[in-house]
XYZ file of C-alpha atoms in Angstrom:
663
model
C -94.030 199.023 -3.324
C -93.550 202.029 -1.181
C -91.796 204.766 -3.167
C -91.652 207.209 -0.266
C -88.476 208.055 1.570
C -88.232 209.032 5.247
C -88.206 212.747 5.920
C -85.494 212.574 8.554
C -82.534 213.204 7.502
C -61.677 203.404 22.364
C -59.562 200.854 22.341
C -60.524 197.303 21.435
C -60.817 194.969 24.366
C -60.646 191.213 24.485
C -63.657 189.648 26.093
C -65.106 186.186 26.144
C -67.584 186.891 28.898
C -70.941 185.388 28.215
C -73.994 187.597 28.248
C -75.365 188.735 31.565
C -77.522 186.183 33.310
C -80.437 188.564 32.862
C -80.787 187.386 29.269
C -81.985 183.948 30.268
C -83.964 185.012 33.307
C -87.709 185.041 33.129
C -90.007 187.799 34.270
C -90.737 185.958 37.497
C -87.093 185.649 38.483
C -85.683 188.932 37.216
C -86.083 190.929 40.426
C -83.687 190.577 43.327
C -85.255 189.289 46.507
C -86.300 192.226 48.631
C -85.930 194.820 45.871
C -89.617 195.652 45.807
C -90.363 195.372 49.520
C -87.780 195.812 52.251
C -85.504 197.549 49.818
C -87.270 200.903 49.894
C -83.907 202.589 50.231
C -82.689 205.462 52.377
C -83.031 209.226 52.169
C -80.578 211.724 53.561
C -81.050 215.321 52.471
C -81.232 215.265 48.672
C -79.500 211.891 48.469
C -81.921 209.029 47.792
C -80.462 205.520 47.776
C -82.450 202.686 46.214
C -81.483 199.038 45.701
C -81.129 197.760 42.151
C -80.022 194.409 40.802
C -76.248 194.333 41.174
C -75.881 197.250 43.544
C -77.380 200.527 44.770
C -78.588 203.553 42.799
C -78.139 207.037 44.255
C -80.441 209.814 43.019
C -79.718 213.462 43.755
C -83.244 214.857 44.066
C -81.886 218.398 43.656
C -80.475 217.842 40.148
C -81.572 214.374 38.925
C -77.948 213.277 38.799
C -77.848 209.481 39.180
C -74.885 207.449 40.410
C -74.564 203.792 41.311
C -72.472 201.637 43.580
C -72.041 198.107 42.294
C -72.012 195.035 44.503
C -68.293 194.862 43.780
C -67.764 198.356 45.160
C -67.378 200.341 41.910
C -68.789 203.856 41.710
C -70.521 204.646 38.405
C -72.059 207.807 36.975
C -75.359 206.858 35.321
C -76.472 210.430 34.595
C -75.124 213.899 35.086
C -77.472 216.641 36.377
C -80.362 217.590 34.096
C -79.264 220.035 31.424
C -80.181 223.663 32.080
C -81.171 222.998 35.670
C -84.551 222.238 37.200
C -84.915 225.001 39.776
C -85.199 224.540 43.492
C -86.826 221.199 44.332
C -89.764 220.817 46.680
C -89.658 218.634 49.784
C -89.004 214.913 49.351
C -91.637 212.473 50.624
C -90.873 208.812 51.192
C -93.092 206.228 49.501
C -93.375 202.454 49.924
C -90.864 201.804 47.158
C -88.927 205.074 46.925
C -89.769 208.772 47.085
C -91.580 211.646 45.383
C -90.817 215.340 45.069
C -91.328 218.267 42.668
C -89.615 220.997 40.678
C -92.103 223.888 40.919
C -90.241 226.182 38.526
C -90.551 223.593 35.756
C -94.005 222.352 36.755
C -92.667 218.835 37.264
C -93.552 216.110 39.747
C -90.960 213.379 40.145
C -91.056 209.857 41.560
C -88.216 207.396 41.961
C -88.695 203.762 42.853
C -86.989 200.410 42.848
C -88.898 198.029 40.584
C -87.840 194.492 39.699
C -84.188 195.324 40.092
C -84.309 198.586 38.125
C -84.335 202.240 39.120
C -87.494 203.797 37.680
C -87.792 207.586 37.528
C -90.965 209.239 36.288
C -91.590 212.910 35.564
C -95.054 214.384 35.088
C -95.491 217.948 33.812
C -98.394 220.286 34.516
C -97.416 222.546 31.611
C -95.764 222.256 28.205
C -91.982 222.342 28.267
C -88.967 220.082 27.989
C -86.192 218.459 29.961
C -82.701 217.355 28.890
C -82.067 214.221 30.916
C -80.570 211.707 31.504
C -77.134 213.013 30.571
C -75.185 209.838 29.817
C -71.667 208.767 28.920
C -70.041 211.184 31.368
C -68.373 208.501 33.485
C -64.643 208.321 32.710
C -64.943 204.534 32.613
C -67.530 204.632 29.797
C -65.926 202.736 26.923
C -68.722 202.127 24.392
C -72.212 203.338 23.521
C -74.874 200.804 22.493
C -77.372 202.257 20.040
C -80.317 200.395 18.425
C -80.005 202.005 15.020
C -81.494 199.187 12.979
C -80.196 195.862 14.296
C -77.733 197.614 16.562
C -74.369 199.330 16.966
C -71.652 199.236 19.608
C -69.670 202.461 19.279
C -66.392 202.909 21.185
C -66.743 206.351 22.759
C -63.299 207.484 21.533
C -63.756 206.174 17.988
C -62.757 208.926 15.547
C -65.327 207.921 12.899
C -68.302 208.168 15.235
C -67.002 211.334 16.910
C -67.188 213.042 13.530
C -70.245 215.071 12.609
C -73.452 213.465 11.418
C -72.809 214.985 7.961
C -69.660 212.859 7.725
C -71.398 209.666 8.826
C -70.658 210.046 12.522
C -72.946 210.905 15.420
C -71.603 214.136 16.929
C -74.053 217.012 16.782
C -76.838 214.745 15.592
C -80.121 213.744 17.173
C -82.432 210.754 16.816
C -86.119 210.518 17.594
C -86.331 207.558 19.980
C -89.863 206.629 18.919
C -89.312 207.073 15.184
C -85.648 206.494 14.354
C -84.430 203.896 16.842
C -85.482 200.272 16.462
C -85.860 199.892 20.252
C -86.583 202.560 22.910
C -83.249 202.202 24.676
C -79.544 202.847 24.693
C -76.681 201.721 26.888
C -73.052 202.174 27.906
C -70.327 199.696 28.735
C -67.965 200.601 31.566
C -65.459 197.768 31.635
C -67.006 194.834 33.473
C -70.039 196.969 34.321
C -72.590 198.775 32.224
C -75.920 200.535 32.252
C -79.149 200.125 30.327
C -81.517 203.048 29.749
C -85.110 202.186 28.794
C -87.565 204.920 27.760
C -91.056 203.440 27.418
C -92.395 206.988 26.861
C -90.581 207.128 23.533
C -93.002 209.480 21.792
C -91.671 212.993 22.320
C -88.240 211.688 23.355
C -85.044 212.209 21.389
C -81.412 211.271 21.896
C -78.756 213.883 21.158
C -75.067 213.140 20.649
C -72.070 215.302 21.447
C -68.328 214.783 21.210
C -66.800 216.154 24.396
C -63.047 215.866 24.703
C -63.091 213.293 21.921
C -65.647 211.128 23.746
C -69.251 210.484 22.716
C -72.014 211.444 25.099
C -75.739 210.880 24.648
C -78.336 213.122 26.272
C -82.035 212.374 26.125
C -84.545 215.180 25.719
C -88.271 214.906 26.291
C -90.912 217.373 25.114
C -93.882 217.714 27.494
C -96.840 218.573 25.265
C -100.463 218.257 26.335
C -101.732 218.190 22.746
C -99.338 215.394 21.850
C -100.176 213.504 25.043
C -96.548 213.501 26.182
C -96.805 215.131 29.608
C -95.381 211.928 31.188
C -91.750 210.867 30.881
C -90.187 207.707 32.270
C -86.672 206.274 32.305
C -85.632 202.933 33.791
C -81.978 202.351 34.677
C -80.435 198.906 35.110
C -76.905 197.833 35.930
C -75.443 195.265 33.521
C -72.233 193.252 33.201
C -71.057 195.506 30.362
C -71.850 193.017 27.596
C -72.804 195.050 24.506
C -76.232 193.440 24.083
C -77.148 193.606 27.781
C -79.418 196.687 27.323
C -81.519 194.715 24.825
C -81.603 191.704 27.173
C -82.862 194.049 29.877
C -85.568 195.311 27.511
C -86.636 191.784 26.574
C -87.126 191.034 30.276
C -89.004 194.321 30.679
C -91.411 193.382 27.857
C -91.864 189.872 29.218
C -92.647 191.142 32.704
C -95.443 193.266 31.244
C -96.819 190.505 28.980
C -95.758 192.588 25.958
C -93.379 190.054 24.389
C -94.804 188.101 21.479
C -94.023 184.447 20.793
C -93.432 183.047 17.315
C -94.281 179.590 18.666
C -97.670 180.880 19.779
C -98.228 182.602 16.435
C -97.474 179.313 14.660
C -99.970 177.469 16.883
C -102.623 180.058 16.060
C -101.861 180.019 12.324
C -99.768 177.019 11.176
C -98.857 178.795 7.914
C -96.616 181.060 10.015
C -94.350 178.054 10.486
C -93.347 178.384 6.826
C -91.322 181.461 7.805
C -88.824 179.203 9.577
C -85.962 178.576 7.170
C -87.313 180.946 4.527
C -85.449 183.672 2.691
C -87.566 186.645 1.604
C -87.904 187.985 -1.933
C -90.043 190.332 -3.971
C -90.733 188.795 -7.347
C -90.857 190.597 -10.698
C -91.457 189.338 -14.190
C -91.022 185.572 -14.441
C -90.239 185.246 -10.704
C -93.880 185.906 -9.855
C -95.214 183.222 -12.212
C -95.851 179.525 -11.622
C -92.851 178.656 -13.816
C -90.624 180.983 -11.784
C -91.778 179.356 -8.572
C -91.103 175.918 -10.036
C -87.595 177.050 -11.016
C -86.867 178.032 -7.406
C -88.146 174.691 -6.196
C -86.019 172.763 -8.710
C -82.965 174.688 -7.488
C -83.577 173.120 -4.085
C -85.086 176.111 -2.259
C -87.412 174.525 0.313
C -88.768 177.674 1.987
C -89.387 181.218 0.705
C -91.512 184.235 1.472
C -92.509 185.622 -1.913
C -93.952 189.109 -2.170
C -95.075 191.216 -5.084
C -95.776 194.894 -5.556
C -99.106 196.624 -6.029
C -98.758 197.091 -9.773
C -101.039 195.821 -12.545
C -99.555 192.287 -12.697
C -99.804 190.605 -9.283
C -99.140 186.928 -8.739
C -102.118 185.074 -10.152
C -103.944 182.152 -8.593
C -101.862 179.582 -10.491
C -98.605 181.121 -9.244
C -99.942 181.213 -5.693
C -100.967 177.554 -5.894
C -97.499 176.643 -7.152
C -95.897 178.581 -4.294
C -98.042 176.907 -1.656
C -97.340 173.498 -3.172
C -93.615 174.303 -2.906
C -93.999 175.136 0.786
C -93.635 178.896 0.265
C -95.547 181.841 1.691
C -97.045 184.375 -0.717
C -97.996 187.922 0.179
C -99.012 191.135 -1.581
C -97.563 194.531 -0.765
C -100.241 196.902 0.509
C -100.508 200.097 2.475
C -103.417 201.736 4.239
C -101.470 204.954 4.747
C -101.613 206.720 1.381
C -104.486 208.307 -0.494
C -104.708 210.058 -3.869
C -107.450 211.203 -6.177
C -108.732 207.906 -7.653
C -108.890 209.502 -11.115
C -105.158 210.191 -11.165
C -103.704 207.805 -8.562
C -100.362 206.337 -9.639
C -100.745 203.177 -7.557
C -103.748 200.919 -6.921
C -102.962 201.053 -3.181
C -103.525 204.839 -3.205
C -106.982 204.657 -4.798
C -109.910 204.350 -2.387
C -113.686 204.423 -2.902
C -116.160 207.155 -1.964
C -114.567 210.191 -0.343
C -111.824 208.413 1.599
C -109.638 210.827 -0.325
C -109.655 213.636 0.701
C -111.926 213.254 3.765
C -109.605 210.822 5.576
C -106.453 212.900 5.023
C -104.440 213.598 8.157
C -104.609 217.330 8.795
C -101.929 219.511 10.319
C -102.783 222.176 12.888
C -103.315 224.709 10.077
C -105.759 222.389 8.310
C -103.488 221.458 5.410
C -103.107 217.757 4.604
C -100.038 215.738 5.580
C -98.347 215.101 2.226
C -98.211 211.425 1.297
C -95.672 209.044 -0.232
C -93.276 210.668 -2.680
C -94.963 214.051 -2.133
C -98.173 212.785 -3.722
C -101.637 212.718 -2.200
C -101.844 212.538 1.574
C -101.271 210.285 4.531
C -104.575 208.773 5.594
C -105.808 208.834 9.177
C -105.852 205.477 10.926
C -108.560 206.822 13.246
C -110.765 207.866 10.329
C -110.533 204.324 8.973
C -111.258 202.732 12.366
C -114.335 204.912 12.867
C -115.641 204.060 9.400
C -114.735 200.364 9.325
C -117.769 198.892 11.158
C -120.109 200.354 8.563
C -118.028 200.810 5.417
C -115.473 197.938 5.589
C -112.931 199.831 3.482
C -109.980 197.933 4.942
C -111.676 194.535 5.015
C -112.809 194.936 1.404
C -109.305 195.972 0.329
C -107.711 192.977 2.041
C -110.273 190.550 0.640
C -109.527 191.832 -2.864
C -105.747 191.601 -2.351
C -105.825 187.942 -1.225
C -108.485 186.729 -3.676
C -105.674 184.887 -5.485
C -105.178 182.676 -2.415
C -102.254 184.571 -0.840
C -101.670 183.494 2.765
C -99.357 186.318 3.828
C -99.572 190.125 3.797
C -97.040 192.942 3.904
C -98.580 196.134 5.261
C -96.214 198.996 4.634
C -95.654 201.794 7.185
C -98.083 200.597 9.854
C -95.487 199.287 12.347
C -92.824 201.945 11.711
C -91.903 204.615 14.209
C -93.357 207.404 12.097
C -96.705 208.215 13.720
C -98.923 211.269 13.191
C -100.945 213.754 15.144
C -104.208 214.383 13.300
C -106.172 217.633 13.641
C -108.795 216.564 11.074
C -112.315 217.265 12.293
C -114.029 214.100 13.489
C -110.852 211.975 13.454
C -108.478 213.846 15.740
C -105.723 211.706 17.267
C -102.341 211.859 18.957
C -99.310 209.871 17.835
C -100.044 207.350 20.596
C -103.603 207.124 19.285
C -102.254 206.518 15.785
C -100.275 203.557 17.120
C -103.373 202.179 18.842
C -105.457 202.385 15.656
C -102.736 200.734 13.588
C -102.357 197.968 16.143
C -106.096 197.315 16.043
C -106.171 196.793 12.286
C -102.922 194.790 12.235
C -104.337 192.520 14.938
C -107.379 191.806 12.737
C -105.167 191.012 9.743
C -102.942 188.710 11.801
C -105.873 186.482 12.719
C -105.909 184.878 9.255
C -102.765 186.017 7.464
C -99.027 185.785 8.129
C -98.542 189.497 8.672
C -95.454 191.635 8.213
C -94.690 195.336 8.195
C -91.879 197.804 7.662
C -89.119 198.457 10.222
C -91.345 197.120 12.974
C -91.181 198.861 16.309
C -91.422 196.677 19.427
C -94.921 197.934 20.273
C -96.094 195.871 17.270
C -94.114 192.706 18.051
C -97.127 190.761 19.305
C -99.209 191.137 16.124
C -96.502 190.688 13.473
C -94.893 187.482 12.266
C -92.150 189.168 10.233
C -90.517 192.524 9.723
C -88.710 194.001 6.722
C -86.262 196.713 7.651
C -85.124 196.642 11.257
C -82.084 194.617 10.290
C -80.524 197.656 8.602
C -78.640 200.306 10.633
C -79.626 203.115 8.291
C -77.312 206.108 8.173
C -78.787 209.374 6.896
C -76.503 209.259 3.896
C -78.534 206.339 2.560
C -81.548 208.563 1.914
C -79.413 211.017 -0.072
C -77.982 208.147 -2.099
C -81.410 206.649 -2.831
C -82.686 210.018 -4.061
C -79.828 210.098 -6.581
C -81.717 208.096 -9.167
C -78.827 208.215 -11.661
C -76.622 206.330 -9.192
C -79.228 204.293 -7.318
C -81.683 203.584 -10.136
C -85.282 204.597 -10.692
C -88.650 202.920 -11.208
C -87.967 201.777 -14.776
C -88.186 199.300 -16.361
C -91.531 198.234 -14.951
C -90.723 194.511 -14.818
C -87.333 195.017 -13.084
C -86.969 198.543 -11.611
C -83.357 199.634 -11.430
C -83.846 200.961 -7.888
C -84.102 197.322 -6.818
C -81.934 195.529 -9.369
C -79.077 197.921 -10.167
C -75.950 197.077 -8.110
C -74.546 200.021 -6.155
C -71.194 200.778 -4.526
C -71.725 202.454 -1.153
C -69.534 205.471 -0.350
C -66.872 204.525 2.207
C -68.453 206.478 5.077
C -71.848 204.886 4.464
C -70.359 201.401 4.219
C -68.589 201.933 7.554
C -71.649 203.337 9.316
C -73.930 200.538 8.158
C -71.859 197.409 7.630
C -68.486 197.519 9.383
C -68.809 194.338 11.494
C -66.674 195.657 14.349
C -69.483 198.091 15.178
C -72.407 195.749 14.587
C -74.231 194.007 17.452
C -77.570 192.111 17.562
C -79.623 194.379 19.831
C -82.903 193.869 17.967
C -82.445 190.101 17.866
C -81.516 189.979 21.554
C -84.751 191.789 22.356
C -87.126 190.180 19.839
C -85.664 187.029 18.263
C -88.244 184.293 18.764
C -91.043 186.868 18.669
C -90.886 187.748 14.962
C -88.609 187.226 11.955
C -86.517 190.233 10.986
C -84.769 191.141 7.712
C -83.057 194.126 6.152
C -84.860 196.861 4.231
C -86.766 195.777 1.140
C -84.830 198.034 -1.253
C -81.478 196.635 -0.022
C -81.611 193.190 -1.572
C -78.663 190.851 -1.123
C -77.455 191.584 -4.664
C -77.930 195.374 -4.438
C -74.653 195.926 -2.556
C -72.047 193.578 -4.093
C -69.151 194.699 -1.873
C -71.130 193.933 1.291
C -72.376 190.477 0.255
C -69.995 188.394 2.354
C -70.450 190.577 5.432
C -74.234 190.557 5.081
C -74.340 186.776 4.631
C -72.180 186.259 7.732
C -74.331 188.668 9.751
C -77.501 186.869 8.622
C -76.162 183.502 9.747
C -74.706 184.926 12.979
C -77.996 186.611 13.886
C -80.178 183.768 12.535
C -82.077 186.158 10.257
C -83.081 185.627 6.597
C -81.478 187.282 3.600
C -83.835 189.255 1.377
C -83.815 189.421 -2.411
C -85.493 190.856 -5.454
C -85.921 188.277 -8.198
C -86.811 188.286 -11.873
C -86.165 185.786 -14.670
C -82.558 186.805 -15.421
C -81.685 186.940 -11.707
C -83.043 183.424 -11.205
C -80.836 182.205 -14.056
C -77.694 184.021 -12.928
C -77.977 183.974 -9.124
C -80.483 181.212 -8.412
C -77.923 178.528 -7.576
C -76.113 180.875 -5.151
C -79.413 181.766 -3.447
C -80.271 178.075 -3.194
C -76.923 177.200 -1.591
C -77.243 179.987 0.978
C -80.831 179.051 1.782
C -79.937 175.370 2.079
C -77.369 176.293 4.747
C -79.717 178.682 6.550
C -82.890 176.586 6.528
C -82.054 173.922 9.159
C -80.449 176.543 11.409
C -83.484 178.797 11.364
C -85.923 175.918 11.730
C -84.080 174.894 14.881
C -83.513 178.344 16.382
C -85.974 180.785 14.782
C -88.329 180.432 17.737
C -85.534 180.643 20.340
C -84.146 183.719 22.052
C -80.608 184.916 21.439
C -78.911 184.029 24.722
C -75.285 185.018 24.149
C -73.219 187.369 22.015
C -69.492 187.896 22.351
C -66.332 188.863 20.506
C -63.663 186.168 20.371
C -60.822 188.453 19.235
C -59.630 191.851 20.376
C -60.289 193.398 16.960
C -63.894 192.102 17.054
C -63.444 190.299 13.737
C -64.573 186.941 15.144
C -67.988 186.890 16.779
C -70.189 184.223 18.352
C -73.880 183.896 19.143
C -75.849 181.244 20.994
C -79.601 180.674 20.663
C -81.744 179.022 23.306
C -80.039 176.700 25.739
C -77.390 175.754 23.194
C -79.893 174.923 20.435
C -77.599 176.718 17.968
C -74.094 178.176 18.250
C -72.740 180.310 15.390
C -69.198 181.630 14.941
C -68.466 184.129 12.159
C -65.017 185.289 11.052
C -65.300 188.712 9.395
C -61.513 189.047 9.203
C -58.952 187.896 6.673
C -56.989 185.525 8.928
C -58.074 182.141 10.221
C -59.093 181.859 13.861
C -59.155 178.506 15.639
C -59.470 176.732 12.300
C -62.189 179.022 10.927
C -61.025 180.796 7.782
C -61.682 184.492 7.246
C -64.950 185.229 5.472
C -66.516 181.998 6.735
C -69.034 180.944 9.357
C -69.433 177.792 11.443
C -72.847 176.819 12.815
C -73.445 173.952 15.191
C -76.844 172.621 16.156
C -77.126 170.853 19.493
C -77.409 167.539 17.650
C -74.401 168.129 15.357
C -71.139 166.285 15.892
C -69.240 168.796 13.760
C -69.976 172.417 12.801
C -71.523 173.229 9.429
C -69.326 175.622 7.456
C -70.264 178.283 4.926
C -67.864 180.543 3.005
C -70.260 182.846 1.094
C -67.686 184.335 -1.280
C -67.029 180.870 -2.736
C -70.658 180.761 -3.909
C -70.562 184.145 -5.634
C -70.920 183.396 -9.288
């Protein structure tokens, strides 16, 4: 497996409002009648008014400040003026759907238009530089910030924890790379019964900075215009919402659908029926006995009807007999692999880092100074996806590797790193590429793999949602403190023993700040699932197995059922003996729910109590309704620490109280 670590370091309100209607609307019905034609808006001086769904947007062409007037008559601040100023603007020219103008001092050309109910503002630079905009969260009515860190967070803007510095687990003073560190290229704010969604499709080169101003969290985007990086264009789409916390993700799902960029798990199952075995499956990496035929049989005898079983790239992969047993049991089997790391074959510490010929060092990604981009765990180098794509027609390095990895009959594949946000600029002679080019090359090879294998990758970004069937990692709202903890091998565990590495199997107690930042349910919301449920299957990070964090087990089980996402495990012989029956009971509860709703979209999320301890989701048109009580007191007959799930065909809800299973 991948031993590298990333380099990056209000008051509660009662609401039972269902999610904005936009969640269920299709691409063809999303726009408001007239928004793209007659609604070209009005221009008076520097004040440009454009119609948007739910009201009118007002752009100040002199400063890029953006306000809105809702259909109900509320005035909202969507963005303050651009930070640092833009200089005197050029004249404004009307267009069919809006206007265009310039900022000569910054070398920027701007366009604003009304498109399918959204305000779309685009900036194009004729020189390298940067802009700090939009400046968000400045409206006095702003009550909560929605942030797609992992699955998603809803942060009350006055919350003391999140207003603390990033070093203390909060957000203030910190910055996140939108393309690399956020699971979706968006953020949002709730403003009572209104809200705003910010989509940034030009996520490469864009970051989001957080500041605590007067005890309130603000988020300001910054975009770097860089010709060499291919980031001279910057785009932000604004949409008014009903203030529901997952509305920004619903807006993004519609945005993807309108552009034919939203994948369908149903379609993936039609193209490769084995993909259907993901529905109802938990995910686990097997070690020792768990990757043998007898281990597979033990799982089956426990009553586990679906599993995704993976194994690392070490010297003892699952053999053909184990794979046959897994397939007979109805499970998927997949090796861990990565095309991103290269080392000298004579000294490589992992089979996945050893390549033939001169792949290493010729395919190494090179920095501007010609030095290689250091690889996983500070060993070897990152390999250029463009170098591989150029060589593949003649050399078949990737095809040969894959053929070797699935010679045991494996029908799934986990390709580490490829779908993550971390992309590279390559200056290597003959295989130069931008970060956007790196994404394109990775997509090309993942698309080939997905034709015959049930493909997954790490912390999958939405640009890869059409080629992947599953994703390990985007379920976890990683706080920077996690990386520090994982590097503390004495506390976290290392790579020994070989048949059950402590970094996977050793239970760990999270520091209080880290536990709050990652797993406090009052801050957790299903942004990723709202955007992509029904496109691919999402889990938590592979090194955070269900048993790794004992104090979070109940919360994580409730979140998994509430979001209709699988739990992930690491298994060996002793774990199967000790925890197998608990795993089987959890999977037995999950399986029919996921089979019924895994291909559906998440259509509603809401809090049922003012303290947010009781939460409800709905999938499809009522195909599945789930209510989870994260609190200690019963609510409407549902005990604390328990979850009720009701399929459309059920007369009574199905109840699960995970702590009662914990042996």
